[in-house]
Amino acid sequence: MTSVLYTTTVLIWGSTWLAIAYQLGDTPVVVSIAWRFALASVILFALLLARKSQLQLSTENHKIAALLGLCLFSNNFLCFYIATQYLPSGLNAVVFSLAPMLNALNLWVIEKRRPTMIFLQGALIGFIGVVFLFASQFMGAEMDLNILYGLLLSMLGTFFFSIGNLVSARAQSKGMPLLPTTAWAMGYGSIYLVVIALVSGMSLAVTMTPTYLSALFYLAIIGSVIGFNTYLALVGRIGAAKAAYCTVLFPLVALSLSTLFEGYQWTGFSMLGVILVITGNLRVFGIPEPLKRYLYSTRAS
């Protein structure tokens, strides 16, 4: 079951970065994300009602769900969506693949779990990889401070995601039900974004084009309802650090789609950067179990 959850999460989230790029345009980013998670929350609540599942949470658990909403279903995506205005979606995914590093770093800061020398080595390799990945933009004719702005936003979004990982792992370890908690968290995230939009004087109307609407429903149903719950189920099964392994493989899916649909141009620097980012993650956490089993079965055959 873990392998199914792992593979599903990689394929879904590896593809959502391109869908995010298709949502950019006339509709404000805040409004797009608000509708995404409002729809996802409603769909998830409807599924839970159809299954006659318990929807109520304690006051304390509602606080945790609200914190998840701020970390996983609003602020992180505000950063990612805006970053995609300045970076190809595939590059956004590569930066996001540093999430396992940030998980370990946050565990050090929050829970005083001191990192090992292997972690420090892997983190340095991953950081150098990101530098190489963006080297061609900074060194060539495309050099622009907007690239740096997009990179910083992507890093900030990954930080919010990492904090959300730790909150979710703690919540599930205390026995909080996964699906109701996720439904409430998505609802809280969307309410928070709607308030921001209204205070800023934005209209909640969206672009009524096939491209935008198909991206919206894909992100709400496939990317959010299915993708987030398979990922958070992994967090509950194997912990935040190991579950974040999914982010190591996201760039392979995302960059392939970015090359096909966005015309992303590969360079020697960018290829080396991707290799270093993945190598850094593998140095810290080793080879993921699903890949180990695949390699073992290949050798055996």
Short mmCIF file of C-alpha atoms in Angstrom, two decimals:
data_model
loop_
_atom_site.label_atom_id
_atom_site.label_comp_id
_atom_site.label_asym_id
_atom_site.label_seq_id
_atom_site.Cartn_x
_atom_site.Cartn_y
_atom_site.Cartn_z
CA MET A 1 0.00 0.00 0.00
CA THR A 2 2.87 2.37 0.79
CA SER A 3 4.29 1.93 -2.72
CA VAL A 4 0.90 2.75 -4.28
CA LEU A 5 0.57 5.90 -2.18
CA TYR A 6 4.14 6.87 -3.02
CA THR A 7 3.80 6.40 -6.80
CA THR A 8 0.40 8.10 -6.95
CA THR A 9 1.69 11.13 -5.06
CA VAL A 10 4.75 11.48 -7.31
CA LEU A 11 2.74 11.33 -10.55
CA ILE A 12 -0.01 13.66 -9.34
CA TRP A 13 2.14 16.31 -7.73
CA GLY A 14 4.75 16.13 -10.45
CA SER A 15 2.02 17.20 -12.90
CA THR A 16 0.31 19.89 -10.77
CA TRP A 17 3.14 22.37 -11.34
CA LEU A 18 2.19 22.66 -15.01
CA ALA A 19 -1.50 23.02 -14.12
CA ILE A 20 -0.56 25.89 -11.80
CA ALA A 21 1.13 27.64 -14.73
CA TYR A 22 -2.11 27.33 -16.72
CA GLN A 23 -4.01 29.16 -13.97
CA LEU A 24 -1.89 32.29 -14.21
CA GLY A 25 -3.47 35.19 -16.08
CA ASP A 26 -6.41 37.48 -15.48
CA THR A 27 -7.59 35.87 -12.24
CA PRO A 28 -5.60 37.02 -9.18
CA VAL A 29 -3.42 34.32 -7.64
CA VAL A 30 -5.14 34.64 -4.25
CA VAL A 31 -8.55 34.04 -5.85
CA SER A 32 -7.34 31.04 -7.88
CA ILE A 33 -5.94 29.31 -4.81
CA ALA A 34 -9.02 30.17 -2.73
CA TRP A 35 -11.31 28.53 -5.32
CA ARG A 36 -9.00 25.53 -5.62
CA PHE A 37 -9.15 24.67 -1.94
CA ALA A 38 -12.77 25.74 -1.46
CA LEU A 39 -13.78 23.25 -4.15
CA ALA A 40 -11.47 20.59 -2.73
CA SER A 41 -12.89 21.11 0.76
CA VAL A 42 -16.50 20.88 -0.42
CA ILE A 43 -15.79 17.73 -2.44
CA LEU A 44 -14.00 16.11 0.48
CA PHE A 45 -16.79 16.98 2.92
CA ALA A 46 -19.34 15.57 0.45
CA LEU A 47 -17.40 12.30 0.20
CA LEU A 48 -17.18 12.06 3.99
CA LEU A 49 -20.92 12.71 4.35
CA ALA A 50 -21.67 10.04 1.74
CA ARG A 51 -19.59 7.59 3.80
CA LYS A 52 -21.31 8.81 6.99
CA SER A 53 -17.93 9.62 8.48
CA GLN A 54 -17.46 11.70 11.59
CA LEU A 55 -16.85 15.33 10.62
CA GLN A 56 -16.57 16.98 14.02
CA LEU A 57 -13.21 17.89 15.54
CA SER A 58 -12.40 19.02 19.05
CA THR A 59 -11.56 22.68 19.65
CA GLU A 60 -7.88 21.79 19.97
CA ASN A 61 -7.97 19.79 16.73
CA HIS A 62 -9.66 22.68 14.93
CA LYS A 63 -6.68 24.84 15.92
CA ILE A 64 -4.34 22.27 14.39
CA ALA A 65 -6.48 22.10 11.24
CA ALA A 66 -6.36 25.90 10.96
CA LEU A 67 -2.56 25.82 11.29
CA LEU A 68 -2.42 23.18 8.54
CA GLY A 69 -4.61 25.43 6.41
CA LEU A 70 -2.12 28.29 6.80
CA CYS A 71 0.91 26.11 6.04
CA LEU A 72 -0.30 23.58 3.44
CA PHE A 73 -3.37 25.12 1.80
CA SER A 74 -2.73 28.85 1.47
CA ASN A 75 0.56 30.59 2.24
CA ASN A 76 2.76 27.96 0.62
CA PHE A 77 0.74 28.05 -2.58
CA LEU A 78 0.66 31.84 -2.63
CA CYS A 79 4.45 31.63 -2.83
CA PHE A 80 4.47 28.84 -5.44
CA TYR A 81 1.87 30.45 -7.73
CA ILE A 82 3.61 33.84 -7.69
CA ALA A 83 7.00 32.17 -8.18
CA THR A 84 5.64 30.44 -11.31
CA GLN A 85 5.14 33.90 -12.84
CA TYR A 86 8.94 34.25 -12.85
CA LEU A 87 10.17 30.65 -13.14
CA PRO A 88 9.29 27.69 -15.39
CA SER A 89 7.02 25.33 -13.44
CA GLY A 90 9.65 22.58 -13.56
CA LEU A 91 12.24 24.75 -11.82
CA ASN A 92 9.69 25.51 -9.11
CA ALA A 93 9.35 21.77 -8.56
CA VAL A 94 13.12 21.32 -8.28
CA VAL A 95 13.33 23.92 -5.51
CA PHE A 96 10.39 22.18 -3.83
CA SER A 97 12.39 18.95 -3.85
CA LEU A 98 14.52 20.46 -1.07
CA ALA A 99 11.59 19.85 1.31
CA PRO A 100 13.24 16.79 2.93
CA MET A 101 16.23 18.99 3.81
CA LEU A 102 13.99 21.61 5.37
CA ASN A 103 12.07 18.92 7.27
CA ALA A 104 15.30 17.74 8.86
CA LEU A 105 16.40 21.32 9.55
CA ASN A 106 13.07 22.18 11.16
CA LEU A 107 13.25 19.05 13.31
CA TRP A 108 16.65 20.32 14.49
CA VAL A 109 15.32 23.79 15.33
CA ILE A 110 11.93 22.78 16.76
CA GLU A 111 12.59 19.38 18.33
CA LYS A 112 16.34 19.71 18.90
CA ARG A 113 17.16 16.66 16.73
CA ARG A 114 20.72 17.53 15.77
CA PRO A 115 21.56 16.76 12.11
CA THR A 116 24.36 14.35 11.28
CA MET A 117 27.41 15.08 9.17
CA ILE A 118 25.72 13.12 6.36
CA PHE A 119 22.81 15.57 6.51
CA LEU A 120 25.15 18.56 6.31
CA GLN A 121 26.93 17.01 3.33
CA GLY A 122 23.66 16.32 1.53
CA ALA A 123 22.28 19.79 2.28
CA LEU A 124 25.42 21.39 0.85
CA ILE A 125 25.20 19.24 -2.31
CA GLY A 126 21.52 20.15 -2.74
CA PHE A 127 22.20 23.87 -2.25
CA ILE A 128 25.01 23.79 -4.83
CA GLY A 129 22.59 22.01 -7.16
CA VAL A 130 20.07 24.85 -6.92
CA VAL A 131 22.86 27.36 -7.62
CA PHE A 132 23.85 25.43 -10.78
CA LEU A 133 20.22 25.07 -11.79
CA PHE A 134 19.76 28.82 -11.94
CA ALA A 135 23.30 29.63 -13.09
CA SER A 136 22.39 29.92 -16.77
CA GLN A 137 19.66 32.48 -16.00
CA PHE A 138 21.95 34.58 -13.80
CA MET A 139 24.98 34.35 -16.11
CA GLY A 140 23.25 34.78 -19.45
CA ALA A 141 21.13 37.32 -21.25
CA GLU A 142 18.11 36.30 -19.22
CA MET A 143 19.67 37.65 -16.03
CA ASP A 144 16.92 39.39 -14.11
CA LEU A 145 16.23 40.12 -10.45
CA ASN A 146 12.78 38.62 -11.03
CA ILE A 147 14.45 35.21 -11.25
CA LEU A 148 15.95 35.71 -7.80
CA TYR A 149 12.57 36.90 -6.53
CA GLY A 150 10.91 33.76 -7.91
CA LEU A 151 13.59 31.56 -6.37
CA LEU A 152 13.16 33.14 -2.93
CA LEU A 153 9.37 32.79 -3.11
CA SER A 154 9.71 29.14 -4.09
CA MET A 155 12.03 28.56 -1.11
CA LEU A 156 9.58 30.30 1.23
CA GLY A 157 6.71 28.18 -0.08
CA THR A 158 8.78 25.05 0.52
CA PHE A 159 9.45 26.22 4.09
CA PHE A 160 5.70 26.60 4.76
CA PHE A 161 5.14 23.14 3.28
CA SER A 162 7.83 21.69 5.57
CA ILE A 163 6.24 23.18 8.68
CA GLY A 164 2.90 21.76 7.56
CA ASN A 165 4.52 18.33 7.24
CA LEU A 166 5.63 18.40 10.86
CA VAL A 167 2.23 19.63 12.06
CA SER A 168 0.46 16.85 10.13
CA ALA A 169 2.81 14.17 11.45
CA ARG A 170 2.25 15.38 15.01
CA ALA A 171 -1.53 15.49 14.50
CA GLN A 172 -1.70 11.96 13.10
CA SER A 173 0.52 10.64 15.88
CA LYS A 174 -2.12 11.93 18.30
CA GLY A 175 -4.86 10.07 16.45
CA MET A 176 -6.47 12.93 14.54
CA PRO A 177 -8.58 11.53 11.64
CA LEU A 178 -6.82 12.25 8.34
CA LEU A 179 -9.68 13.02 5.94
CA PRO A 180 -11.85 15.21 8.23
CA THR A 181 -8.76 17.12 9.35
CA THR A 182 -7.71 17.70 5.73
CA ALA A 183 -11.22 18.82 4.75
CA TRP A 184 -11.36 21.35 7.57
CA ALA A 185 -7.79 22.51 6.88
CA MET A 186 -8.56 23.12 3.21
CA GLY A 187 -11.68 25.02 4.24
CA TYR A 188 -9.74 27.19 6.66
CA GLY A 189 -7.08 27.85 4.03
CA SER A 190 -9.68 28.97 1.47
CA ILE A 191 -11.49 31.22 3.99
CA TYR A 192 -8.17 32.87 4.87
CA LEU A 193 -7.49 33.53 1.18
CA VAL A 194 -11.00 34.85 0.53
CA VAL A 195 -10.55 37.34 3.39
CA ILE A 196 -7.25 38.50 1.86
CA ALA A 197 -8.91 38.89 -1.54
CA LEU A 198 -11.89 40.87 -0.20
CA VAL A 199 -9.76 43.13 1.99
CA SER A 200 -7.58 43.81 -1.06
CA GLY A 201 -10.64 44.73 -3.11
CA MET A 202 -10.35 41.77 -5.49
CA SER A 203 -13.28 40.19 -7.30
CA LEU A 204 -13.87 36.50 -6.59
CA ALA A 205 -14.79 35.90 -10.24
CA VAL A 206 -12.55 33.57 -12.24
CA THR A 207 -11.55 33.36 -15.89
CA MET A 208 -14.22 31.30 -17.66
CA THR A 209 -12.02 29.63 -20.25
CA PRO A 210 -11.65 25.88 -20.83
CA THR A 211 -7.92 25.99 -20.04
CA TYR A 212 -8.35 27.81 -16.73
CA LEU A 213 -11.36 25.80 -15.58
CA SER A 214 -9.82 22.44 -16.50
CA ALA A 215 -6.66 23.41 -14.56
CA LEU A 216 -8.80 24.53 -11.60
CA PHE A 217 -10.75 21.27 -11.40
CA TYR A 218 -7.63 19.16 -11.96
CA LEU A 219 -5.86 20.95 -9.12
CA ALA A 220 -8.90 20.81 -6.83
CA ILE A 221 -9.85 17.17 -7.39
CA ILE A 222 -6.72 15.33 -8.52
CA GLY A 223 -4.04 17.57 -7.05
CA SER A 224 -5.75 18.41 -3.76
CA VAL A 225 -8.42 15.87 -2.78
CA ILE A 226 -6.47 12.86 -4.03
CA GLY A 227 -2.86 14.12 -4.05
CA PHE A 228 -2.78 15.70 -0.61
CA ASN A 229 -4.55 12.83 1.09
CA THR A 230 -2.26 10.20 -0.44
CA TYR A 231 0.72 12.31 0.66
CA LEU A 232 -0.58 12.95 4.19
CA ALA A 233 -1.42 9.25 4.48
CA LEU A 234 2.24 8.58 3.68
CA VAL A 235 3.28 11.06 6.37
CA GLY A 236 1.17 9.12 8.87
CA ARG A 237 2.57 5.75 7.73
CA ILE A 238 6.28 6.45 7.39
CA GLY A 239 6.87 9.92 8.89
CA ALA A 240 7.45 13.38 7.42
CA ALA A 241 11.11 12.86 6.51
CA LYS A 242 10.59 9.64 4.51
CA ALA A 243 7.31 10.80 2.96
CA ALA A 244 9.05 13.91 1.65
CA TYR A 245 11.07 11.57 -0.56
CA CYS A 246 8.28 12.07 -3.08
CA THR A 247 9.63 15.55 -3.68
CA VAL A 248 12.93 14.05 -4.89
CA LEU A 249 11.15 12.58 -7.91
CA PHE A 250 8.72 15.45 -8.58
CA PRO A 251 11.27 17.37 -10.70
CA LEU A 252 11.66 14.47 -13.11
CA VAL A 253 7.94 14.56 -13.89
CA ALA A 254 7.60 18.35 -13.69
CA LEU A 255 10.65 19.18 -15.83
CA SER A 256 9.58 16.65 -18.47
CA LEU A 257 6.17 18.34 -18.71
CA SER A 258 7.76 21.80 -18.61
CA THR A 259 10.03 20.82 -21.52
CA LEU A 260 7.08 19.53 -23.56
CA PHE A 261 4.53 22.25 -22.86
CA GLU A 262 6.48 25.35 -21.75
CA GLY A 263 9.53 25.01 -23.99
CA TYR A 264 11.94 24.81 -21.06
CA GLN A 265 15.49 24.85 -22.46
CA TRP A 266 17.98 22.49 -20.85
CA THR A 267 21.60 23.53 -20.38
CA GLY A 268 24.64 21.75 -19.00
CA PHE A 269 24.28 23.78 -15.80
CA SER A 270 20.60 22.90 -15.35
CA MET A 271 21.18 19.18 -15.92
CA LEU A 272 24.03 19.20 -13.40
CA GLY A 273 21.85 21.15 -10.97
CA VAL A 274 19.02 18.60 -11.07
CA ILE A 275 21.50 15.74 -10.59
CA LEU A 276 23.07 17.49 -7.58
CA VAL A 277 19.71 18.28 -5.94
CA ILE A 278 18.60 14.65 -6.24
CA THR A 279 22.03 13.40 -5.12
CA GLY A 280 21.89 15.67 -2.07
CA ASN A 281 18.52 14.25 -1.05
CA LEU A 282 19.71 10.68 -1.57
CA ARG A 283 22.87 11.40 0.43
CA VAL A 284 20.78 12.50 3.39
CA PHE A 285 18.05 9.88 3.30
CA GLY A 286 19.45 7.00 1.24
CA ILE A 287 17.58 5.25 -1.55
CA PRO A 288 13.77 5.16 -1.07
CA GLU A 289 12.32 1.74 -0.27
CA PRO A 290 10.16 1.54 -3.45
CA LEU A 291 13.27 2.16 -5.57
CA LYS A 292 15.25 -0.37 -3.55
CA ARG A 293 12.60 -3.02 -4.20
CA TYR A 294 12.53 -2.14 -7.91
CA LEU A 295 16.32 -2.40 -8.21
CA TYR A 296 16.32 -5.66 -6.28
CA SER A 297 13.60 -7.16 -8.52
CA THR A 298 15.52 -6.03 -11.63
CA ARG A 299 18.70 -7.73 -10.44
CA ALA A 300 16.83 -10.88 -9.48
CA SER A 301 15.30 -11.16 -12.94
#
